[in-house]
Every structure is written in structure tokens, then in C-alpha cells.
Short mmCIF file of C-alpha atoms in Angstrom, two decimals:
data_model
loop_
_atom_site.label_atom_id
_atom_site.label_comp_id
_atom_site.label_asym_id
_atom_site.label_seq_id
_atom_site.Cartn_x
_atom_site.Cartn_y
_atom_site.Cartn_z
CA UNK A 724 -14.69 -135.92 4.90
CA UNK A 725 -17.17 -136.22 7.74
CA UNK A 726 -16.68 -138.11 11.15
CA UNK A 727 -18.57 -140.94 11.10
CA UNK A 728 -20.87 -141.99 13.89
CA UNK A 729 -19.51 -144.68 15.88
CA UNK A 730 -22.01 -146.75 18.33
CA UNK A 731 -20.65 -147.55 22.10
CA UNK A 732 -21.64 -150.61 22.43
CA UNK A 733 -19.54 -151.31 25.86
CA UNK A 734 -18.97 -149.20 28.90
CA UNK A 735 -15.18 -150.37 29.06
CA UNK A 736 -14.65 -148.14 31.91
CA UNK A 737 -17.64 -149.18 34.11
CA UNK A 738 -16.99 -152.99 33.42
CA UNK A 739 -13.15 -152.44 34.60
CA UNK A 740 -14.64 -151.17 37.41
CA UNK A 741 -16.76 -154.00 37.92
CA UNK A 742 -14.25 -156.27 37.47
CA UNK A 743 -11.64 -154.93 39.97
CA UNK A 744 -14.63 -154.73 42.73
CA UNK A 745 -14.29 -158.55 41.93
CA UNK A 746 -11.18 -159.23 42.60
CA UNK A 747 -10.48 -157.08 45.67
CA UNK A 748 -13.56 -158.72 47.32
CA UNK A 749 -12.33 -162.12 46.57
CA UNK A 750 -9.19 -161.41 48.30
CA UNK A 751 -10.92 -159.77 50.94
CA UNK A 752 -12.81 -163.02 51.00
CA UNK A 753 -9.48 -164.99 51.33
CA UNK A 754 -7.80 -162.32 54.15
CA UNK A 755 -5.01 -161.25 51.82
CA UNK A 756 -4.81 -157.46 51.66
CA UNK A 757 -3.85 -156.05 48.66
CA UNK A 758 -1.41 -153.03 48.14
CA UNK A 759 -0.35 -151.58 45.04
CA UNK A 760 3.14 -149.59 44.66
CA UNK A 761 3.06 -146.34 42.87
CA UNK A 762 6.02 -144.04 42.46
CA UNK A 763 8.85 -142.60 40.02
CA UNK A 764 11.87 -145.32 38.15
CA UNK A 765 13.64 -145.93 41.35
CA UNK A 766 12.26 -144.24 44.04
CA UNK A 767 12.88 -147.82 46.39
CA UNK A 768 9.63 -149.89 45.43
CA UNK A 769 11.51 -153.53 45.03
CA UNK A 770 13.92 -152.27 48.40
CA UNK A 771 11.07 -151.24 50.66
CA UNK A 772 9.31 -155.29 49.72
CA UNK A 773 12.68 -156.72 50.23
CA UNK A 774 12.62 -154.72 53.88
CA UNK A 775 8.87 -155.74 54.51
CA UNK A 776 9.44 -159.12 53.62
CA UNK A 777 12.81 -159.32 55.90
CA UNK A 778 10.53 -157.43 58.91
CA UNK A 779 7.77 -160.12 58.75
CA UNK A 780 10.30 -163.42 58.16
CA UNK A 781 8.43 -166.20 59.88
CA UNK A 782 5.68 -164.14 61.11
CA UNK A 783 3.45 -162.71 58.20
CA UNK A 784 2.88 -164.61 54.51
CA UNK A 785 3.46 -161.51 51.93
CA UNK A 786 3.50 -162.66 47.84
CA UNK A 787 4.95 -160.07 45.44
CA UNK A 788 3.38 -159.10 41.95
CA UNK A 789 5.64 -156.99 39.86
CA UNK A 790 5.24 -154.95 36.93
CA UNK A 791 7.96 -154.02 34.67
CA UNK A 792 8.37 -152.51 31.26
CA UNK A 793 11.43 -154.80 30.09
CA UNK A 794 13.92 -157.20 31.82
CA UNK A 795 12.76 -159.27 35.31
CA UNK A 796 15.09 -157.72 37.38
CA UNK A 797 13.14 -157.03 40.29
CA UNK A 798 11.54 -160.51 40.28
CA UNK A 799 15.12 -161.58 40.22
CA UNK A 800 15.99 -159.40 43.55
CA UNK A 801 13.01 -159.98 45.74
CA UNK A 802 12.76 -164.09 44.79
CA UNK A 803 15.51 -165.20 47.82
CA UNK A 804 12.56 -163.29 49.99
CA UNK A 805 9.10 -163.68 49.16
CA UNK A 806 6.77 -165.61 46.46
CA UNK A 807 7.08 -163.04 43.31
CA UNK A 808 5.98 -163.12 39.93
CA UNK A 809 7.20 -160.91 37.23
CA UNK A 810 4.66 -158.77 35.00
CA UNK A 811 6.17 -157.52 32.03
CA UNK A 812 4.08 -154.93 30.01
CA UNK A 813 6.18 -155.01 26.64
CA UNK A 814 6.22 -151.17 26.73
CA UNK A 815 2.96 -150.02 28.72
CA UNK A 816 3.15 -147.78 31.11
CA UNK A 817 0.87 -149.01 33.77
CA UNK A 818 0.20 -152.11 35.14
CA UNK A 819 -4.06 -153.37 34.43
CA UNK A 820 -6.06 -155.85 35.89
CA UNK A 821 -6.32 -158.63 33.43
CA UNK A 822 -2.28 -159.35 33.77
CA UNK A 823 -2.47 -158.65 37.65
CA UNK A 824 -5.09 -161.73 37.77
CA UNK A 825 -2.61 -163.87 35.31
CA UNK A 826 0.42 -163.33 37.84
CA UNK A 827 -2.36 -164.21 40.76
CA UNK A 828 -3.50 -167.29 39.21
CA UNK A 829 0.54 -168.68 39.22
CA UNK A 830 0.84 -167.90 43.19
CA UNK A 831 -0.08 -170.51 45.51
CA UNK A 832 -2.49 -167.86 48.14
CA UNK A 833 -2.79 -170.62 51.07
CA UNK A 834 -2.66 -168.75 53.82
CA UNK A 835 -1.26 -165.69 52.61
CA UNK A 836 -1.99 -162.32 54.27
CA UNK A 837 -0.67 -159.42 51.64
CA UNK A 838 -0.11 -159.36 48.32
CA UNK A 839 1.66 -156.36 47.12
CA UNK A 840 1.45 -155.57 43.33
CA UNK A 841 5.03 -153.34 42.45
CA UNK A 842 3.39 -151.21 39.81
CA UNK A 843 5.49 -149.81 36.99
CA UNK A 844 8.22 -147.01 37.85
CA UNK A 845 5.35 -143.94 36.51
CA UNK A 846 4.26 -141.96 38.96
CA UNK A 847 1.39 -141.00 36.56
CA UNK A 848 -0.47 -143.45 34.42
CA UNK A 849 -0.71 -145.81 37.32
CA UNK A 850 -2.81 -143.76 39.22
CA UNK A 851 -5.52 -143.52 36.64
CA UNK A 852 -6.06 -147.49 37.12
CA UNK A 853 -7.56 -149.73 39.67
CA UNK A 854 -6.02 -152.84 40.00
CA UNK A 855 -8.19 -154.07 42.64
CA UNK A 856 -6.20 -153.50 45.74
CA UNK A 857 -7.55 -152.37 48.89
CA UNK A 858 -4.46 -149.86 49.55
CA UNK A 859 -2.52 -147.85 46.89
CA UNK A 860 0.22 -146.83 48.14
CA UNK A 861 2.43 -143.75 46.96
CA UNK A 862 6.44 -143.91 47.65
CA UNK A 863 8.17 -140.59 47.45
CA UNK A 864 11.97 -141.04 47.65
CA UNK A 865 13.36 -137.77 49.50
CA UNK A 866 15.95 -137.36 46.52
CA UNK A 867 13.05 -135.97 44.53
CA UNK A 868 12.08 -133.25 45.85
CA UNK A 869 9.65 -132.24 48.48
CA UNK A 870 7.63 -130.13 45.67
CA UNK A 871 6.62 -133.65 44.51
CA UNK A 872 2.62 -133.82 45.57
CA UNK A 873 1.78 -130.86 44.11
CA UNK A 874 3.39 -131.37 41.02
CA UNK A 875 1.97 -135.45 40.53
CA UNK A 876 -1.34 -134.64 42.21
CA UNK A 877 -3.43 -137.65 41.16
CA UNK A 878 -1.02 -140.47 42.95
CA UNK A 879 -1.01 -138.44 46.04
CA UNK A 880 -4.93 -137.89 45.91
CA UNK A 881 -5.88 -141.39 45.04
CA UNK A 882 -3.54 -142.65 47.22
CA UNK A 883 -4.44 -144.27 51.15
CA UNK A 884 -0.80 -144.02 52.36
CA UNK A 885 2.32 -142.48 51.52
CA UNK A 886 5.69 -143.26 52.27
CA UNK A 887 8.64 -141.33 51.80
CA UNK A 888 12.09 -143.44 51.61
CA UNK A 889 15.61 -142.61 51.60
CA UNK A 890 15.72 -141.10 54.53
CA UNK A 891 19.16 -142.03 54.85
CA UNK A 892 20.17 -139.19 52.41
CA UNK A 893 18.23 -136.38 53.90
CA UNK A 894 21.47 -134.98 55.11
CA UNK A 895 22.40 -134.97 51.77
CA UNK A 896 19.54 -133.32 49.77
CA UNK A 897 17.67 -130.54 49.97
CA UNK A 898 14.35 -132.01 51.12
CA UNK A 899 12.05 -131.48 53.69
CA UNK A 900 9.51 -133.73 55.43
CA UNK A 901 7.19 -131.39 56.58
CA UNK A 902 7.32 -129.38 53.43
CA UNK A 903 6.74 -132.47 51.44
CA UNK A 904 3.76 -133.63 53.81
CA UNK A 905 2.55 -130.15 54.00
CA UNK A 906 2.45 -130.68 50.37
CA UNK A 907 0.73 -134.13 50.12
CA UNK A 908 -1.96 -132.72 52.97
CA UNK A 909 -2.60 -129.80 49.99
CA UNK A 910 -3.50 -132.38 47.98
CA UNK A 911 -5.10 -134.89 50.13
CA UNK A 912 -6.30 -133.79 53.78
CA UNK A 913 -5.01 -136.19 56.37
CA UNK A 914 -3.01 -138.52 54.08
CA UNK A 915 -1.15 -140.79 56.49
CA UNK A 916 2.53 -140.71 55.47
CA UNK A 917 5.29 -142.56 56.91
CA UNK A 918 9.15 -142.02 56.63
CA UNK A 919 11.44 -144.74 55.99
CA UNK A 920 14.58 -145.90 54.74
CA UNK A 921 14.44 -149.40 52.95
CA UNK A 922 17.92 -149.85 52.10
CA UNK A 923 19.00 -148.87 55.92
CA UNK A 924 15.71 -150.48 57.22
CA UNK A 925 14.50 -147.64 59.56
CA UNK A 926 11.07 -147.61 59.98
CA UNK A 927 10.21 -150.61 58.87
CA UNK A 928 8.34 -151.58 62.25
CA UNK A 929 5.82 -148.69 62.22
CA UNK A 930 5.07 -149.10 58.40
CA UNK A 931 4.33 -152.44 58.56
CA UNK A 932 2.25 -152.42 61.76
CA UNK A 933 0.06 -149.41 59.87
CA UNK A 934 -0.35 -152.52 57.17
CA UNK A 935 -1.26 -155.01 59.66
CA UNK A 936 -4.09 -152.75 61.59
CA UNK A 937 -5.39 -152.25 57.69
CA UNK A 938 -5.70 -156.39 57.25
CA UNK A 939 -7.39 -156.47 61.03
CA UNK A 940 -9.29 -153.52 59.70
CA UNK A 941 -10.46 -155.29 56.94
CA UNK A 942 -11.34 -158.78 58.61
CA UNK A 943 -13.41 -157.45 60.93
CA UNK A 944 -15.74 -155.69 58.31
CA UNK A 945 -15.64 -158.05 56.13
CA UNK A 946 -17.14 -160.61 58.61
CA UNK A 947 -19.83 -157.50 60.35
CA UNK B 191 -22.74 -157.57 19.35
CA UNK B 192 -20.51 -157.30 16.34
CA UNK B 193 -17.77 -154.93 15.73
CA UNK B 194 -18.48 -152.26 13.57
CA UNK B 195 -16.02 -151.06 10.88
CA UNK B 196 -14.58 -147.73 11.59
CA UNK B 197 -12.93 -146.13 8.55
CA UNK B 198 -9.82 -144.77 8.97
CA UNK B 199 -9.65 -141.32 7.40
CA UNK B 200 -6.44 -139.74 8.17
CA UNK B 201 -3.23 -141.10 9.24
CA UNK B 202 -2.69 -139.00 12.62
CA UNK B 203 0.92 -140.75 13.44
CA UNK B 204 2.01 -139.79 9.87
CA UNK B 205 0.45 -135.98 10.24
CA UNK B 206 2.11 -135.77 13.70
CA UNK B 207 5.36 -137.00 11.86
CA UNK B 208 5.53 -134.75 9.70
CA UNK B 209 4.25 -131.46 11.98
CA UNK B 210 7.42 -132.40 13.67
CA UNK B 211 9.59 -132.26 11.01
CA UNK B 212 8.55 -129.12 9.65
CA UNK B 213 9.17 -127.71 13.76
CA UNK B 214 12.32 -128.83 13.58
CA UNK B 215 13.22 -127.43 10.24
CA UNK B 216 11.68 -123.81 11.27
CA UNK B 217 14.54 -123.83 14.28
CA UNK B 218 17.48 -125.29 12.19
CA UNK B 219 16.61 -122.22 9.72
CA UNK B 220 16.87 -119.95 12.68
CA UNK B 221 19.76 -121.59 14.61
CA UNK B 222 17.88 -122.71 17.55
CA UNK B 223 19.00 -126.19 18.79
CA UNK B 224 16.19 -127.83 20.51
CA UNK B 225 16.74 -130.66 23.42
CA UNK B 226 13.93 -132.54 24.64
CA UNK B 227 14.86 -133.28 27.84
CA UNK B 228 13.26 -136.39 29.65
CA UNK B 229 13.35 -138.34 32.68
CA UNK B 230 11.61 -139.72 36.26
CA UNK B 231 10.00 -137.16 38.62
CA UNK B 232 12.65 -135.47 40.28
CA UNK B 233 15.82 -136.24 38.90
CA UNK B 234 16.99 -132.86 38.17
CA UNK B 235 16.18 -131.34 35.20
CA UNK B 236 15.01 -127.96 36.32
CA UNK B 237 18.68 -128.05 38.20
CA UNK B 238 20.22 -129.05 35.22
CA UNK B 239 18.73 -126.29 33.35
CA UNK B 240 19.45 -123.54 35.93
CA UNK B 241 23.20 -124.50 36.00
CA UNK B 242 23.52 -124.77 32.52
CA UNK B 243 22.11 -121.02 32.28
CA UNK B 244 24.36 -119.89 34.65
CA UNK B 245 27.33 -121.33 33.16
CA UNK B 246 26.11 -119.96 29.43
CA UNK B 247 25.34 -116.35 31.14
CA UNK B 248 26.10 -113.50 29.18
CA UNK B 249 27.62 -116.16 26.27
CA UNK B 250 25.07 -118.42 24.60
CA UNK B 251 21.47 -117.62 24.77
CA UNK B 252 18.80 -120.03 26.03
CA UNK B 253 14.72 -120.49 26.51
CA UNK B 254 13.07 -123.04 28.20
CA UNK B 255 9.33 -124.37 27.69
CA UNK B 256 8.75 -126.54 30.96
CA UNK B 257 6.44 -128.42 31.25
CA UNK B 258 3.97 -130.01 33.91
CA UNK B 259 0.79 -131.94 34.89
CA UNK B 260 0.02 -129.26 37.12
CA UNK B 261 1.73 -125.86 39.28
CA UNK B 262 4.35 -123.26 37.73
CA UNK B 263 6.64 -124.42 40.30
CA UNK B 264 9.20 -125.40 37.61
CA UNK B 265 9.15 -122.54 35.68
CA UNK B 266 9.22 -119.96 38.36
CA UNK B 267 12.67 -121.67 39.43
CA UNK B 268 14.30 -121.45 36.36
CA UNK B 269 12.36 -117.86 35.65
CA UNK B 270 15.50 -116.17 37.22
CA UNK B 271 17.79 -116.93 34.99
CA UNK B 272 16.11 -117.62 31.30
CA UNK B 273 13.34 -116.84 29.18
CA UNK B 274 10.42 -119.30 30.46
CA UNK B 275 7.08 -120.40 29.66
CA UNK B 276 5.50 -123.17 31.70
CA UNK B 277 3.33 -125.74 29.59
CA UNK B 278 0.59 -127.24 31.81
CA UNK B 279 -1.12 -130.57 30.84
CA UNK B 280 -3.91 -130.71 33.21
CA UNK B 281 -3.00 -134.56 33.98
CA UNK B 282 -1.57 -135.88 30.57
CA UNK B 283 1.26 -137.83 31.40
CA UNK B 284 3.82 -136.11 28.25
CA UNK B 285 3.91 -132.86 26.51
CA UNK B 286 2.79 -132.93 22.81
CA UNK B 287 4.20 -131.19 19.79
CA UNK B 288 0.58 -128.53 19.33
CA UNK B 289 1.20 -127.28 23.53
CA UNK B 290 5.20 -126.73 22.37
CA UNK B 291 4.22 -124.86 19.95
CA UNK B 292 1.61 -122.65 21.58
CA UNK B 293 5.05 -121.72 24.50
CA UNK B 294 7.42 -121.20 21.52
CA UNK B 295 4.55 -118.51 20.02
CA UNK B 296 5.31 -116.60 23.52
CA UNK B 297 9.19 -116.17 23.73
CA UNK B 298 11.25 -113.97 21.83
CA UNK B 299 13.34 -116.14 19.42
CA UNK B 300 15.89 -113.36 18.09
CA UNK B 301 19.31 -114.59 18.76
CA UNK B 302 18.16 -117.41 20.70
CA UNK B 303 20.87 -120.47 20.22
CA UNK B 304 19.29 -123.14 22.30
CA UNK B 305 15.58 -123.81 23.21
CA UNK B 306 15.21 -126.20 26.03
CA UNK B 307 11.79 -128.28 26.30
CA UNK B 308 11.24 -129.82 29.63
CA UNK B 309 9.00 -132.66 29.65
CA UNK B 310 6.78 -134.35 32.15
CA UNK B 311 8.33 -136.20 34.80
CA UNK B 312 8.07 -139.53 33.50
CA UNK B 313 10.69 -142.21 31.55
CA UNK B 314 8.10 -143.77 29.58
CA UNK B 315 5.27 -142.19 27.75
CA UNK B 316 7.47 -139.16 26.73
CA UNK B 317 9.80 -141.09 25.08
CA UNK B 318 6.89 -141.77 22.24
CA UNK B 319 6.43 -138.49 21.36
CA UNK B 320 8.95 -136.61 18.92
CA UNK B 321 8.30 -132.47 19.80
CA UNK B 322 10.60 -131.39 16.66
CA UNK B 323 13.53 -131.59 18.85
CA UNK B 324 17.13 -132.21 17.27
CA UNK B 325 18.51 -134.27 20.54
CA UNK B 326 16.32 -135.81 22.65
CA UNK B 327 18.26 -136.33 26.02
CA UNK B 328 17.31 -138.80 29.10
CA UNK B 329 18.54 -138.03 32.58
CA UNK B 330 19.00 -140.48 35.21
CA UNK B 331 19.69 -139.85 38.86
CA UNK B 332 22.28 -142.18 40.32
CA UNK B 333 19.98 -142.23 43.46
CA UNK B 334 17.42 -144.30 40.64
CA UNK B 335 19.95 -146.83 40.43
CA UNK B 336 21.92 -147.98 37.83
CA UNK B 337 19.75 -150.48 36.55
CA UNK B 338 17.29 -148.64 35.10
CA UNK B 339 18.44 -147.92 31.25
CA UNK B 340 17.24 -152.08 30.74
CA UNK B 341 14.07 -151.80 32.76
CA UNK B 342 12.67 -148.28 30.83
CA UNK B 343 14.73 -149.07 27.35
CA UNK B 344 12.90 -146.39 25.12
CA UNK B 345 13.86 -143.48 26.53
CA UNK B 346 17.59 -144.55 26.21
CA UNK B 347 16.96 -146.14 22.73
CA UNK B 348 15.30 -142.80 21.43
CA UNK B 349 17.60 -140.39 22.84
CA UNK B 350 20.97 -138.73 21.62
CA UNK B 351 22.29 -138.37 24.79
CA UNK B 352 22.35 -139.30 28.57
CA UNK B 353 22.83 -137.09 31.65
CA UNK B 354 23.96 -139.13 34.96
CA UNK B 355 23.06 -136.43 37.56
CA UNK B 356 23.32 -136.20 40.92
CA UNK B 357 26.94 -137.67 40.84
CA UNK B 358 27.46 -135.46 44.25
CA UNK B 359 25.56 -138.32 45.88
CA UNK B 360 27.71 -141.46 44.71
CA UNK B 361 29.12 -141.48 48.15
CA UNK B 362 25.84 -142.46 49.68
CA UNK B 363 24.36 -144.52 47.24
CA UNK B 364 24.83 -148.22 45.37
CA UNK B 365 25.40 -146.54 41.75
CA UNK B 366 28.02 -147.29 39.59
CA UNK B 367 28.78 -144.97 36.47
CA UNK B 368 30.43 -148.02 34.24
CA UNK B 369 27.48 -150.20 35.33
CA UNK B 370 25.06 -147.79 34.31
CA UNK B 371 26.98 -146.74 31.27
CA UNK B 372 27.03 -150.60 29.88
CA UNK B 373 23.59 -150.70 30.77
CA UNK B 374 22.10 -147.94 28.09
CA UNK B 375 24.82 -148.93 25.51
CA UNK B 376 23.35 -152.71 25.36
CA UNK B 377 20.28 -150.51 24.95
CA UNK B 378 21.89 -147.91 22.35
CA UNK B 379 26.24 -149.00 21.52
CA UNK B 380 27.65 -145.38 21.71
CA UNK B 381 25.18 -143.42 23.21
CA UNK B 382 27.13 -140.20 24.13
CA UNK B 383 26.83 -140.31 28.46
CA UNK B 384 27.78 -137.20 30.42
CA UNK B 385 28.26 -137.47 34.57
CA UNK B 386 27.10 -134.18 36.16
CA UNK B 387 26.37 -132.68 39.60
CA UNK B 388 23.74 -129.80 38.52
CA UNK B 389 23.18 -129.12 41.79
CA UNK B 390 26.93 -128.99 42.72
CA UNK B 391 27.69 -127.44 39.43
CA UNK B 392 29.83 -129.98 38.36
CA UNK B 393 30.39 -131.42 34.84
CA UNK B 394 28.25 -128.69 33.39
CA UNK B 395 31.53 -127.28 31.06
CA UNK B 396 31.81 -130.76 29.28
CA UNK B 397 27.77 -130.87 28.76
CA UNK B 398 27.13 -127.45 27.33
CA UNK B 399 30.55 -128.24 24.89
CA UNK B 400 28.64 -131.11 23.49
CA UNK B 401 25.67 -128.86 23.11
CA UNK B 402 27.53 -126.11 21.56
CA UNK B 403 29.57 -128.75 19.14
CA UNK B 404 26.06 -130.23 18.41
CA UNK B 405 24.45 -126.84 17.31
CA UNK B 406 27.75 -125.92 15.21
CA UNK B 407 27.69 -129.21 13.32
CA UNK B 408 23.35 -128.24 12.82
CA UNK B 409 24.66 -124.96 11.14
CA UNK B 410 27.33 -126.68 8.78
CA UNK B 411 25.10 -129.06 7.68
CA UNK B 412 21.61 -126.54 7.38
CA UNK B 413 23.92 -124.29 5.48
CA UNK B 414 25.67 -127.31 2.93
#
């Protein structure tokens, strides 16, 4: 049997390119900076929101989009804090930009400043899709190694910040920051990463004012 | 634009079925148990792995295939103490059944009892993939939390058996065994669960029983 010739009719790629351009310009249109959450199962994703959104109570509007293979358990965690909606991919791997916009379209975005999208625990396939946000956003828990960049480099290269959580068990693993960043820097020059621990809530303060200089960032070229 | 009709020539799933079968019937005939082992970034295989060698030294022999998006980091760790070849994907997010058996041309299989394939970082995509293994096995971290067997249900649906690692670090973290352990058996009833320390060497005797009981019960029933 021969192959048979099939016509491309579509550039799939370059109109999912197109269409996340849209989005993240409409948000930056509506002041709402957009982050989305890449890292292993349970390196702290839904913890580090539930810190953020404790941080900014009564001072900054954050809404939560978050992707899930099966169950709405994180939904469930971070809904006594912030505006979430769950995402459940039925078995995908990655979160992509036709459900981000459905979980958008159920959040009320008067007056809201970020909107972070809790991509699926991969810390692969996710990195290979933009979901329109204006920050992606690697988390490294320090449980995993600090051999980690090197060995996932597309998350850390793609990536516009990194932070590394659990710091609260560093005197329990062998892992160290400046090997780890040393690493990330291999892979990305200049990556800005910050250390944290979410469940403790060290940290917090600097990683959060690093987001809010990104939204004035943003609002002043967006109005230039 | 209309769709065109592509005919569908071959049925890849069912040839990739069957490639694996015939894989895993090659290594029954030679009394090799295989283990696909699979899991998030950083939650210990390579450990595992080097304590189970250590504990098997000069007893059972054991070769690893390890593989990786990217770096040999993994298999010069476990180089040391086993036969090792790294597999390299060059981004793809799980190993595949042709790269296995490109590694497995490369070691010396006389006498070898247990073949070890070490996938990808990464508790989804992995999971959809059968390498010819006889016992596919998922490891979770108890730093991951101990509701993730609901939230990434494949990999404990598909596999034969669970390693909880990192039990050194219950002390520090919100993990509980039982928890965790009802978790995967709403997702599998009886799923066989083993609690190990690889790092603290601890639970490793109880594991590599089940392994050897495994392989004995492979040559009773290969030989019937």
C-alpha cells in the first residue's frame, strides 16, 4: 500500500497562535494579568494560590482557573479563597485554550487584576502550549531534586519566572538552591527565580510584589 | 473547505499491541521480569533503583534502561551499581516500546533476572503506553500528597503495583499512608501498595520479595 497524499488545508498551529494573541491582549485590555502554573503532580501549585490569595486578602482581586485530569479537588480547596473554576480534561495532559476561555466566560472579571490558570500536574506537555497568559510560571518543589531544569528543559526555557517551594523541607532533602538555579540559568540565562514555602507562607511578600511590578509593567505599555 | 477522507491503512494501536506482547514473551522465555516504573518528576525512582541494587548485590541480577527528555544524569547515578543504558527522547513526554528495544539490544541479558525500565518523569502520558513490561509500577512521593491517585487515575488503574516513597519525610509533611492507600484502591480495589524510604533504605526487603515472588510465579506459569 502507498501513503496517500493528504492536503493541509489549515495551519492549526499558526491559528492557535493567533488565537491566544487574542485572548492575552483582551485581558491586557481589561488589566488582569495572566499567569499560568506549570510543574510536576504536587509540587504546591493549588498551596502557593491559596498563599497568594491569603497575601493579597482585601487588597488585590486574583480569580483561579484550574486544570485537572479527574476529580475537582483543587477547585474544592482554593473556593473559601478566591473565585475558581474547575477545568477537567477527561484524561489530557495539558490544559488548551478553547477550555481556558470556557472557565473565563463563567468568572465575573469586574475589576479583577490576575487570573492564574493552575495547569495540569505535567511538567512537560504544558509547556508545549500557549494558553494566552502573559507569565508562565514554573514551580519546582525542592523535594525533587535540584537536577530538575536540566532534565525538563522546555518548562524552564519557556518559562518568565520560577519558583521553587517547600522550602520548609530543605533541611530535610538533599537539594540545593544554587545548584538548582545554577541549573535553570543553564537552561535559561537570567531566569528570575524565587524561593518560597506555600504551606509555611515564607516568601510570599517578595513573590507577589515581583507579580504586581509585572501588572504595572504591563499597564503602562499597554497604554504607551 | 470540506474534509477529505483519509483511509485508514493499518491499525497502529493494534500493531503496537501486539509488538508488545511478543517483547514481553521474548523476556518471560528468558526469565527476565520487566517493571515499568512510572511517576512525577522527582519522586525517586533513580533512588529506588539504586537501593534496590544494593540490596540485590551479589544475589539477583538487574539492568536498567532509564529514560529521559534530555541529560544522562539518571543513568550515570545508577551506572555504579547496574548495567545501564540511558534512553533519550529529545522532548517526548514517555518512552515508547521501538527506543526500549534499541537499550535492551545494548545490555548483556545472560542471567539477567530483572530488567528495570525507567520512564519519563511524568504520571500521565506514560501510563498509555504498554513497553512489554509484566508489572507496570507507579510511585508516589508522600511530599505529592496523598490525594493524587484520584486526580492522575490511569497510572494507578494501569499499574500492578504502588511504591509510597519518601516515607522518611512523613514527619514534615500532611501525608497519610491509609489516606493515600484508599485513594488508589477506589481507583484499583487491591492494588498491592508498598511504603519505602529509598533514600533511607527502608522498606526495600519487603519490595524486592514481591518482585522476586512475582518473577517465580512468571516461571511456574511460562513453564506450565
Amino acid at each position: 500500500m502507498s501513503l496517500t497524499e493528504v492536503p493541509i488545508q489549515r495551519d492549526l498551529q499558526a491559528e492557535r497562535r493567533a488565537a491566544a494573541e487574542v485572548f492575552r491582549a483582551g485581558l491586557t485590555r481589561q488589566g488582569i494579568l495572566c499567569l499560568n502554573l506549570i510543574s510536576s503532580p504536587g509540587a504546591g501549585k493549588t498551596t502557593l494560590l491559596q498563599a497568594m490569595a491569603k497575601y493579597w486578602e482585601g487588597r488585590r482581586r486574583m480569580a483561579v482557573l484550574v486544570g485537572d485530569i479527574a476529580t475537582d479537588r483543587d477547585a474544592q480547596r482554593l473556593a473559601p479563597f478566591v473565585p475558581v473554576r474547575q477545568l477537567t480534561t477527561g484524561g489530557a495532559c495539558h490544559l488548551e485554550l478553547p477550555l481556558v476561555e470556557r472557565g473565563l466566560g463563567e468568572l465575573d472579571l469586574e475589576g479583577l487584576e490576575f487570573l492564574v490558570i493552575e495547569n495540569v500536574g505535567n511538567l512537560v506537555c504544558p509547556a508545549s502550549h500557549d494558553l494566552g497568559e502573559h507569565l508562565r510560571v514554573v514551580v519546582l518543589s525542592v523535594t525533587e531534586g535540584d537536577d530538575k531544569p536540566g532534565k525538563y528543559p522546555k518548562a524552564f526555557r519557556t518559562s518568565q519566572a520560577c519558583v521553587i517551594n517547600k522550602a520548609d523541607l530543605l533541611p530535610h532533602v538533599p537539594f540545593s538552591i544554587e545548584a538548582a538555579t545554577a541549573d535553570a540559568h543553564l537552561v535559561q540565562p537570567g531566569l528570575p527565580v524565587f524561593t518560597v514555602s506555600a504551606w509555611r507562607e515564607t516568601g510570599i511578600a517578595e513573590w507577589c510584589a515581583f507579580l504586581e511590578a509585572a501588572r504595572a509593567t504591563m499597564l503602562t505599555s499597554a497604554t504607551e
